[in-house]
Tab-separated table of C-alpha atoms and ligand atoms in Angstrom:
chain	number	residue	atom	x	y	z
A	1	UNK	CA	109.742	90.293	71.703
A	2	UNK	CA	110.217	91.509	75.304
A	3	UNK	CA	107.847	89.479	77.733
A	4	UNK	CA	106.239	91.645	80.613
A	5	UNK	CA	104.340	90.303	83.572
A	6	UNK	CA	101.817	92.846	84.978
A	7	UNK	CA	100.127	91.232	88.312
A	8	UNK	CA	96.959	92.947	89.356
A	9	UNK	CA	95.937	94.161	85.973
A	10	UNK	CA	92.573	93.838	86.520
A	11	UNK	CA	92.122	95.998	89.037
A	12	UNK	CA	91.824	99.981	89.061
A	13	UNK	CA	95.325	101.059	88.514
A	14	UNK	CA	96.375	97.893	87.027
A	15	UNK	CA	93.775	97.868	84.211
A	16	UNK	CA	95.452	101.403	83.056
A	17	UNK	CA	98.492	100.362	83.377
A	18	UNK	CA	97.988	97.277	81.165
A	19	UNK	CA	96.150	99.388	78.783
A	20	UNK	CA	98.880	102.095	78.628
A	21	UNK	CA	101.613	99.040	77.787
A	22	UNK	CA	99.435	97.140	75.478
A	23	UNK	CA	98.617	100.350	73.297
A	24	UNK	CA	101.732	101.836	73.506
A	25	UNK	CA	104.132	98.782	73.008
A	26	UNK	CA	102.994	96.565	70.290
A	27	UNK	CA	106.568	94.884	70.453
A	28	UNK	CA	106.079	93.535	74.088
A	29	UNK	CA	103.992	90.680	75.078
A	30	UNK	CA	101.895	91.918	78.119
A	31	UNK	CA	100.946	89.098	80.369
A	32	UNK	CA	98.140	90.312	82.839
A	33	UNK	CA	98.125	87.716	86.169
A	34	UNK	CA	95.114	88.355	88.450
A	35	UNK	CA	92.954	86.112	90.593
A	36	UNK	CA	90.103	88.410	90.295
A	37	UNK	CA	89.112	89.453	93.702
A	38	UNK	CA	86.200	91.367	94.627
A	39	UNK	CA	88.833	94.327	93.348
A	40	UNK	CA	89.665	92.321	89.889
A	41	UNK	CA	87.356	92.810	87.238
A	42	UNK	CA	87.960	91.939	83.142
A	43	UNK	CA	85.093	94.420	82.417
A	44	UNK	CA	88.286	96.990	83.017
A	45	UNK	CA	89.689	95.591	79.972
A	46	UNK	CA	87.089	94.800	77.263
A	47	UNK	CA	88.600	97.487	75.057
A	48	UNK	CA	91.881	95.797	74.812
A	49	UNK	CA	91.279	92.098	75.514
A	50	UNK	CA	91.494	90.914	71.999
A	51	UNK	CA	94.940	92.751	71.372
A	52	UNK	CA	97.442	90.426	69.646
A	53	UNK	CA	100.142	91.379	72.307
A	54	UNK	CA	97.955	90.601	75.321
A	55	UNK	CA	97.134	87.702	77.311
A	56	UNK	CA	94.808	87.332	80.687
A	57	UNK	CA	96.207	84.671	83.201
A	58	UNK	CA	94.060	83.603	85.957
A	59	UNK	CA	96.356	82.838	89.154
A	60	UNK	CA	97.075	83.680	92.568
A	61	UNK	CA	100.624	85.289	93.132
A	62	UNK	CA	101.024	83.304	96.574
A	63	UNK	CA	100.968	80.057	94.736
A	64	UNK	CA	104.425	79.460	94.692
A	65	UNK	CA	104.533	76.428	92.484
A	66	UNK	CA	102.144	77.729	89.982
A	67	UNK	CA	103.911	81.501	89.756
A	68	UNK	CA	107.739	79.596	89.122
A	69	UNK	CA	106.033	77.388	86.406
A	70	UNK	CA	104.621	80.197	84.901
A	71	UNK	CA	108.134	82.361	85.147
A	72	UNK	CA	109.587	79.388	83.650
A	73	UNK	CA	107.061	78.997	80.787
A	74	UNK	CA	107.344	82.890	79.947
A	75	UNK	CA	111.003	84.185	80.891
A	76	UNK	CA	109.440	87.385	81.863
A	77	UNK	CA	111.819	90.059	81.144
A	78	UNK	CA	110.268	92.524	83.329
A	79	UNK	CA	107.604	92.353	86.211
A	80	UNK	CA	105.535	95.265	87.123
A	81	UNK	CA	103.514	94.159	90.331
A	82	UNK	CA	100.595	95.740	91.223
A	83	UNK	CA	98.373	93.041	93.043
A	84	UNK	CA	97.225	93.538	96.269
A	85	UNK	CA	94.864	93.895	99.009
A	86	UNK	CA	94.369	97.703	98.682
A	87	UNK	CA	91.633	98.945	100.920
A	88	UNK	CA	92.398	100.556	104.524
A	89	UNK	CA	89.066	99.586	105.781
A	90	UNK	CA	89.384	95.781	104.945
A	91	UNK	CA	92.728	95.597	106.338
A	92	UNK	CA	91.698	96.443	109.540
A	93	UNK	CA	88.910	93.791	109.359
A	94	UNK	CA	91.182	91.116	108.325
A	95	UNK	CA	94.878	91.985	108.626
A	96	UNK	CA	96.265	88.449	107.787
A	97	UNK	CA	94.889	88.421	104.283
A	98	UNK	CA	96.454	91.710	103.794
A	99	UNK	CA	99.879	90.058	104.823
A	100	UNK	CA	99.450	87.000	102.784
A	101	UNK	CA	98.785	88.619	99.383
A	102	UNK	CA	101.158	92.021	100.177
A	103	UNK	CA	104.038	90.338	101.762
A	104	UNK	CA	103.985	87.077	101.014
A	105	UNK	CA	102.844	87.007	97.788
A	106	UNK	CA	105.475	89.694	96.783
A	107	UNK	CA	108.131	87.554	98.001
A	108	UNK	CA	106.858	84.892	95.741
A	109	UNK	CA	107.090	86.801	92.720
A	110	UNK	CA	110.683	88.143	93.763
A	111	UNK	CA	111.608	84.750	94.214
A	112	UNK	CA	110.663	83.420	90.946
A	113	UNK	CA	112.163	86.335	89.346
A	114	UNK	CA	115.450	85.674	91.274
A	115	UNK	CA	115.417	82.293	90.345
A	116	UNK	CA	115.112	83.045	86.717
A	117	UNK	CA	117.693	85.435	86.341
A	118	UNK	CA	120.264	85.621	88.855
A	119	UNK	CA	122.953	84.342	86.609
A	120	UNK	CA	122.265	87.397	84.298
A	121	UNK	CA	120.459	90.104	85.295
A	122	UNK	CA	121.265	92.438	82.006
A	123	UNK	CA	117.963	94.095	80.692
A	124	UNK	CA	115.780	92.521	83.483
A	125	UNK	CA	113.624	94.717	85.776
A	126	UNK	CA	111.390	94.529	88.722
A	127	UNK	CA	109.194	97.207	89.297
A	128	UNK	CA	107.140	97.386	92.471
A	129	UNK	CA	104.048	99.837	92.881
A	130	UNK	CA	103.799	100.845	96.558
A	131	UNK	CA	102.054	103.844	98.596
A	132	UNK	CA	103.009	106.970	100.039
A	133	UNK	CA	100.812	105.515	103.290
A	134	UNK	CA	104.551	103.426	104.128
A	135	UNK	CA	105.625	106.849	105.304
A	136	UNK	CA	102.853	106.999	108.233
A	137	UNK	CA	101.101	110.506	108.500
A	138	UNK	CA	102.407	114.032	108.119
A	139	UNK	CA	101.275	116.819	110.848
A	140	UNK	CA	99.675	120.156	109.111
A	141	UNK	CA	103.617	121.017	107.489
A	142	UNK	CA	106.069	118.965	105.404
A	143	UNK	CA	105.783	116.538	102.301
A	144	UNK	CA	106.968	112.919	101.950
A	145	UNK	CA	110.167	112.500	99.913
A	146	UNK	CA	112.222	109.646	98.902
A	147	UNK	CA	114.283	109.495	101.926
A	148	UNK	CA	111.219	110.206	104.499
A	149	UNK	CA	111.554	107.196	107.166
A	150	UNK	CA	108.945	104.146	106.806
A	151	UNK	CA	106.439	104.538	109.571
A	152	UNK	CA	103.164	102.872	108.732
A	153	UNK	CA	99.972	102.692	110.859
A	154	UNK	CA	97.374	100.390	109.299
A	155	UNK	CA	97.699	96.605	108.503
A	156	UNK	CA	97.362	97.529	104.832
A	157	UNK	CA	100.519	100.285	104.910
A	158	UNK	CA	102.273	97.802	107.175
A	159	UNK	CA	102.013	95.099	104.379
A	160	UNK	CA	103.089	97.561	101.718
A	161	UNK	CA	106.251	98.732	103.899
A	162	UNK	CA	107.181	95.317	104.486
A	163	UNK	CA	106.938	94.084	100.693
A	164	UNK	CA	109.002	97.228	99.926
A	165	UNK	CA	111.840	96.196	102.281
A	166	UNK	CA	111.634	92.826	100.704
A	167	UNK	CA	112.129	94.332	97.053
A	168	UNK	CA	114.901	96.240	98.078
A	169	UNK	CA	116.536	93.027	100.147
A	170	UNK	CA	116.559	91.213	96.843
A	171	UNK	CA	118.355	94.348	95.023
A	172	UNK	CA	121.208	94.344	97.756
A	173	UNK	CA	121.447	90.607	98.211
A	174	UNK	CA	120.833	89.049	94.928
A	175	UNK	CA	121.797	92.231	92.701
A	176	UNK	CA	118.101	91.895	91.456
A	177	UNK	CA	117.557	95.507	89.345
A	178	UNK	CA	114.532	97.185	90.904
A	179	UNK	CA	112.715	100.141	90.855
A	180	UNK	CA	110.223	101.352	93.256
A	181	UNK	CA	107.574	103.907	93.475
A	182	UNK	CA	105.314	105.223	95.924
A	183	UNK	CA	102.154	106.993	95.073
A	184	UNK	CA	99.437	109.075	96.374
A	185	UNK	CA	95.564	108.600	96.397
A	186	UNK	CA	94.513	107.866	92.740
A	187	UNK	CA	91.193	108.515	91.412
A	188	UNK	CA	89.534	107.923	88.092
A	189	UNK	CA	87.712	105.526	85.962
A	190	UNK	CA	87.299	101.822	87.348
A	191	UNK	CA	87.998	102.797	90.632
A	192	UNK	CA	85.916	100.168	93.022
A	193	UNK	CA	83.259	102.317	95.152
A	194	UNK	CA	84.481	100.942	98.827
A	195	UNK	CA	87.005	104.036	98.446
A	196	UNK	CA	85.985	107.670	99.187
A	197	UNK	CA	85.442	109.245	95.484
A	198	UNK	CA	83.609	106.253	93.635
A	199	UNK	CA	81.751	105.279	96.985
A	200	UNK	CA	80.405	108.613	97.378
A	201	UNK	CA	79.963	109.119	93.485
A	202	UNK	CA	77.599	105.907	93.804
A	203	UNK	CA	75.644	107.126	97.031
A	204	UNK	CA	75.107	110.575	95.492
A	205	UNK	CA	73.542	108.795	92.210
A	206	UNK	CA	71.129	106.749	94.633
A	207	UNK	CA	70.549	109.477	97.268
A	208	UNK	CA	72.270	107.175	100.182
A	209	UNK	CA	74.021	108.997	103.073
A	210	UNK	CA	77.904	110.312	102.711
A	211	UNK	CA	79.529	108.827	105.518
A	212	UNK	CA	82.573	111.021	106.392
A	213	UNK	CA	84.989	109.703	108.911
A	214	UNK	CA	85.654	111.866	112.025
A	215	UNK	CA	85.467	115.461	111.418
A	216	UNK	CA	86.539	115.106	108.007
A	217	UNK	CA	89.950	117.247	108.307
A	218	UNK	CA	92.075	114.359	107.054
A	219	UNK	CA	93.826	115.366	103.923
A	220	UNK	CA	94.918	113.392	101.205
A	221	UNK	CA	96.924	114.363	97.563
A	222	UNK	CA	94.803	113.271	94.673
A	223	UNK	CA	96.308	112.080	90.975
A	224	UNK	CA	94.327	110.965	88.156
A	225	UNK	CA	94.973	107.602	87.503
A	226	UNK	CA	95.826	107.558	83.893
A	227	UNK	CA	98.634	109.976	85.139
A	228	UNK	CA	100.078	107.368	87.339
A	229	UNK	CA	100.023	104.688	84.531
A	230	UNK	CA	102.178	107.072	82.536
A	231	UNK	CA	104.457	108.010	85.448
A	232	UNK	CA	104.932	104.010	85.861
A	233	UNK	CA	105.588	103.555	81.998
A	234	UNK	CA	108.261	106.205	82.181
A	235	UNK	CA	110.123	104.981	85.461
A	236	UNK	CA	109.799	101.409	84.371
A	237	UNK	CA	111.832	102.259	81.417
A	238	UNK	CA	113.897	105.280	81.968
A	239	UNK	CA	114.084	105.105	86.063
A	240	UNK	CA	117.509	104.129	87.565
A	241	UNK	CA	117.795	100.585	89.349
A	242	UNK	CA	117.697	100.516	93.194
A	243	UNK	CA	115.813	103.844	93.012
A	244	UNK	CA	112.443	104.988	94.461
A	245	UNK	CA	110.296	107.692	92.944
A	246	UNK	CA	107.536	109.450	94.785
A	247	UNK	CA	104.547	110.154	92.668
A	248	UNK	CA	101.775	112.498	93.558
A	249	UNK	CA	99.241	115.321	92.413
A	250	UNK	CA	100.485	118.224	94.091
A	251	UNK	CA	96.793	118.333	94.820
A	252	UNK	CA	95.748	118.460	98.672
A	253	UNK	CA	92.534	118.062	99.934
A	254	UNK	CA	90.933	118.007	103.286
A	255	UNK	CA	88.067	115.132	102.749
A	256	UNK	CA	85.498	117.763	103.515
A	257	UNK	CA	86.395	120.086	100.808
A	258	UNK	CA	86.617	117.387	98.335
A	259	UNK	CA	82.995	115.953	99.341
A	260	UNK	CA	81.656	119.383	99.061
A	261	UNK	CA	83.208	119.943	95.417
A	262	UNK	CA	81.952	116.686	94.466
A	263	UNK	CA	78.432	117.160	95.755
A	264	UNK	CA	78.380	120.662	93.665
A	265	UNK	CA	79.700	118.838	90.540
A	266	UNK	CA	77.246	116.027	90.822
A	267	UNK	CA	74.391	118.213	91.268
A	268	UNK	CA	75.062	119.936	88.184
A	269	UNK	CA	75.324	116.843	86.398
A	270	UNK	CA	72.269	115.174	87.310
A	271	UNK	CA	70.453	118.458	87.092
A	272	UNK	CA	69.286	118.371	90.817
A	273	UNK	CA	68.938	121.817	92.617
A	274	UNK	CA	72.537	123.282	94.044
A	275	UNK	CA	72.977	121.703	97.674
A	276	UNK	CA	70.877	118.595	97.287
A	277	UNK	CA	73.675	116.311	97.917
A	278	UNK	CA	75.270	118.192	100.259
A	279	UNK	CA	72.310	117.278	102.626
A	280	UNK	CA	73.454	113.505	102.403
A	281	UNK	CA	76.753	114.150	104.268
A	282	UNK	CA	76.798	112.296	107.440
A	283	UNK	CA	79.488	112.548	109.858
A	284	UNK	CA	80.316	108.712	111.139
A	285	UNK	CA	82.672	107.285	113.520
A	286	UNK	CA	86.398	107.535	112.476
A	287	UNK	CA	88.593	105.005	111.141
A	288	UNK	CA	90.793	103.579	113.531
A	289	UNK	CA	94.528	104.646	113.399
A	290	UNK	CA	93.189	107.185	110.736
A	291	UNK	CA	96.445	109.139	108.736
A	292	UNK	CA	95.781	113.004	109.547
A	293	UNK	CA	97.687	113.809	106.060
A	294	UNK	CA	99.486	112.451	103.196
A	295	UNK	CA	101.270	114.844	100.461
A	296	UNK	CA	104.128	113.896	98.517
A	297	UNK	CA	107.189	115.665	97.236
A	298	UNK	CA	107.375	114.644	93.374
A	299	UNK	CA	110.094	116.905	92.636
A	300	UNK	CA	112.670	113.886	91.944
A	301	UNK	CA	110.437	112.192	89.131
A	302	UNK	CA	109.797	115.652	87.870
A	303	UNK	CA	113.612	116.635	87.129
A	304	UNK	CA	115.084	113.394	86.498
A	305	UNK	CA	112.120	111.815	84.274
A	306	UNK	CA	110.168	114.978	82.972
A	307	UNK	CA	107.049	113.583	84.865
A	308	UNK	CA	104.188	115.914	86.277
A	309	UNK	CA	100.400	115.166	86.288
A	310	UNK	CA	98.962	116.383	82.768
A	311	UNK	CA	95.254	116.629	84.211
A	312	UNK	CA	94.051	119.425	86.624
A	313	UNK	CA	91.873	117.871	89.637
A	314	UNK	CA	88.850	119.816	88.196
A	315	UNK	CA	89.238	118.182	84.910
A	316	UNK	CA	90.241	114.735	86.517
A	317	UNK	CA	86.993	115.018	88.375
A	318	UNK	CA	84.723	115.874	85.748
A	319	UNK	CA	85.952	112.576	83.697
A	320	UNK	CA	85.602	110.348	86.425
A	321	UNK	CA	82.042	111.648	87.245
A	322	UNK	CA	81.214	111.319	83.495
A	323	UNK	CA	82.836	108.082	83.319
A	324	UNK	CA	80.476	106.653	86.053
A	325	UNK	CA	77.515	108.417	84.680
A	326	UNK	CA	78.016	106.679	81.398
A	327	UNK	CA	79.164	103.258	83.090
A	328	UNK	CA	76.104	102.745	85.306
A	329	UNK	CA	75.751	99.107	84.582
A	330	UNK	CA	79.616	98.638	85.412
A	331	UNK	CA	78.468	100.556	89.050
A	332	UNK	CA	75.636	97.928	89.336
A	333	UNK	CA	77.261	94.923	88.719
A	334	UNK	CA	80.330	95.413	90.980
A	335	UNK	CA	77.827	97.015	93.991
A	336	UNK	CA	75.324	93.666	93.889
A	337	UNK	CA	76.316	90.703	95.779
A	338	UNK	CA	79.132	90.559	98.044
A	339	UNK	CA	79.360	94.550	98.104
A	340	UNK	CA	76.073	94.862	100.112
A	341	UNK	CA	77.244	92.463	102.858
A	342	UNK	CA	80.388	94.772	103.167
A	343	UNK	CA	78.921	97.769	103.140
A	344	UNK	CA	76.485	96.920	105.773
A	345	UNK	CA	79.394	95.366	107.928
A	346	UNK	CA	81.617	98.587	107.547
A	347	UNK	CA	78.910	101.129	107.778
A	348	UNK	CA	75.905	100.199	109.571
B	401	NAD	P1	92.694	97.029	93.558
B	401	NAD	O1	92.199	96.793	94.552
B	401	NAD	O2	91.838	97.945	92.627
B	401	NAD	O3	93.357	96.148	92.587
B	401	NAD	C1	94.151	94.952	92.956
B	401	NAD	C2	93.882	93.822	92.309
B	401	NAD	O4	94.833	92.709	92.315
B	401	NAD	C3	92.954	93.254	91.737
B	401	NAD	O5	92.515	92.922	90.321
B	401	NAD	C4	92.959	91.685	92.360
B	401	NAD	O6	92.224	90.905	91.790
B	401	NAD	C5	94.314	91.448	92.313
B	401	NAD	N1	94.683	90.349	93.202
B	401	NAD	C6	94.382	90.625	94.772
B	401	NAD	N2	94.988	89.924	95.393
B	401	NAD	C7	95.944	88.895	94.133
B	401	NAD	C8	96.658	87.591	94.240
B	401	NAD	N3	96.824	87.038	95.521
B	401	NAD	N4	97.139	87.338	93.145
B	401	NAD	C9	96.839	87.857	91.990
B	401	NAD	N5	95.964	89.157	92.000
B	401	NAD	C10	95.478	89.518	92.856
B	401	NAD	O7	94.005	98.015	93.769
B	401	NAD	P2	94.581	99.283	93.188
B	401	NAD	O8	93.782	100.553	94.025
B	401	NAD	O9	94.276	99.427	91.490
B	401	NAD	O10	95.915	99.342	93.771
B	401	NAD	C11	96.808	98.517	92.963
B	401	NAD	C12	98.181	98.957	93.635
B	401	NAD	O11	98.747	100.206	93.573
B	401	NAD	C13	98.410	98.080	94.713
B	401	NAD	O12	99.503	97.598	94.952
B	401	NAD	C14	98.148	99.386	95.733
B	401	NAD	O13	98.856	99.202	97.078
B	401	NAD	C15	98.871	100.355	94.779
B	401	NAD	N6	98.586	101.636	94.986
B	401	NAD	C16	97.198	102.149	95.189
B	401	NAD	C17	96.673	103.723	95.263
B	401	NAD	C18	95.624	103.949	94.968
B	401	NAD	O14	95.245	105.292	95.743
B	401	NAD	N7	94.427	103.047	95.010
B	401	NAD	C19	97.746	104.448	95.417
B	401	NAD	C20	99.081	103.952	95.609
B	401	NAD	C21	99.383	102.939	95.515
B	402	DAU	O1	97.536	107.194	99.470
B	402	DAU	C1	97.554	105.908	98.724
B	402	DAU	C2	96.572	104.851	99.159
B	402	DAU	O2	95.156	105.631	98.893
B	402	DAU	C3	96.297	103.679	98.525
B	402	DAU	O3	97.856	103.089	98.936
B	402	DAU	C4	95.328	102.658	99.024
B	402	DAU	O4	95.293	101.692	98.037
B	402	DAU	C5	93.960	104.013	98.778
B	402	DAU	O5	92.912	102.949	99.060
B	402	DAU	C6	94.101	105.238	99.491
B	402	DAU	O6	93.935	104.936	100.902
B	402	DAU	P1	93.324	105.862	101.747
B	402	DAU	O7	92.874	105.279	103.038
B	402	DAU	O8	93.679	107.164	101.823
B	402	DAU	O9	91.799	106.175	100.754
B	402	DAU	P2	90.343	106.066	100.765
B	402	DAU	O10	89.503	106.432	99.609
B	402	DAU	O11	89.577	104.606	101.662
B	402	DAU	O12	90.165	106.978	101.864
B	402	DAU	C7	90.562	108.443	101.859
B	402	DAU	C8	90.031	109.393	102.838
B	402	DAU	O13	88.532	109.441	103.082
B	402	DAU	C9	90.769	108.944	104.185
B	402	DAU	O14	91.174	109.802	105.058
B	402	DAU	C10	89.530	108.259	104.656
B	402	DAU	C11	88.135	109.029	104.033
B	402	DAU	N1	86.838	108.229	104.274
B	402	DAU	C12	86.949	106.994	103.213
B	402	DAU	C13	85.560	106.271	103.289
B	402	DAU	C14	85.885	104.967	102.193
B	402	DAU	C15	85.746	108.887	104.439
B	402	DAU	O15	85.520	109.868	105.310
B	402	DAU	N2	84.637	107.838	104.529
B	402	DAU	C16	84.729	106.772	103.719
B	402	DAU	O16	83.495	106.039	103.803
C-alpha cells in the first residue's frame, strides 16, 4: 500500500485530482486534507466518498502540530499539494490570508515531509501544484517556458511564487525529491463562481450583469480541469525529480471574446433569442495590477511525458455549461450566505 496525501482535495482542481487517483489507483490509500474554506465543498466528491481507498481529513495545513502528527500517523509516501487561497481579487483585499495559507502552509507540509523521510528519501515525492501567474505578465507576443524568470504582480501570485521557491529550497538543501507544475487557467465542473467562467455562467442563468474588467482585452490560456488532473497524475508518476513542468491549453482567448462565445452558447442552451446574454455585458473598473496576458509553452511535458489536452475548448465549454445547468442545486448552495456579501463588496 502506498499512502498519498492530497491537500485541498475538496476544492475545484483538487476534487478532480482526488477522483483521478481514487479511481485509477485502487492500491493507493488516498487521504484528502482540507480545512473546507468557502471554496472547499465535500459535495464535489459525493460520487467517490465511500471508496475503500479514500479518507477525508478536515484540518488546516498551517497548523504545525496537527500536520506533524498526521504525517507521523500515516507516513505519507507522496504529497500532492493543492490547498491554497486561489482567487486574485480576494488576495488584493486580504493579502495576509494568502501569505499564511500559501507560504506558511506549504512550509509546514514541507517540514513535516522532511522530518519524516530525510534519512531515506527513496520512493518519496512532494508534488507542488502551482500557477503560471508566478511568471508575471506577457506582452502581446511570447510564451512562458520553465525558464522564464519569476515576476509575480499580485499578492496571490507572489505567495505562490514564494511557495515554489521554498519547495525548490527543500530540494536543494535537504535533498527532498520534488516536482513542481505551473498551470494556466483551468475551467470545468465544480469551479467556484467567483472566477470568470462560472461567475458569468451563473449570472447569465440569473439574468445578472456580466462585469468585464477594464477593456476586456486581457488574455488567458484555458485548460479543461480534467486534463490538468491527468497531467498531474503523469508528472507525479513519471516526471523527473527537481523538475518543473508547464501545463497549458494552447488555447488563448481575450476575456471579451471568451465572454461573447459563452453568451452565444448559453443563449442556445437556455433557448433564449441569440444576443440576449451579450446585452448583460457591463464594463467595470479594472482589477488593480491586472496582468495583461498569460500563455504557456507546454512543449516540455508534451515531449517528455507525452501529455497534451484531450478536450477542445468548444467541447470543454459545452461540458462545463451542461454541468452547471444540471447541477443548479450545487450552484444555489455555494452562492447563498457569505457569497452574497463577497459579491456586494467586489462588484457594487
Ligand atoms: P480552490 O480555491 O477551488 O480550492 C482550494 C482548496 O484548498 C479548498 O478546498 C480549500 O478549502 C482548501 N484550503 C484552503 N486553505 C486551506 C488550509 N489552510 N488548509 C487546508 N485546506 C485549505 O482552488 P483551485 O482553483 O482548485 O486551485 C488549487 C491549486 O491549484 C491552488 O494551489 C492554485 O494555486 C493552483 N492553480 C489553480 C489554477 C486555476 O485556474 N484555478 C491554475 C493553476 C494553478
Ligand atoms: O493562470 C492561472 C490562474 O488562473 C490561477 O492560478 C488562479 O488561481 C485562478 O483564479 C486564475 O486567475 P485569473 O485571475 O486569471 O482568473 P479569473 O477567473 O479571476 O479571471 C480571469 C480573467 O477575467 C482575468 O483577466 C480577470 C477577468 N475577470 C474576472 C472576473 C472574476 C473579469 O473581467 N471580470 C470578473 O468578474
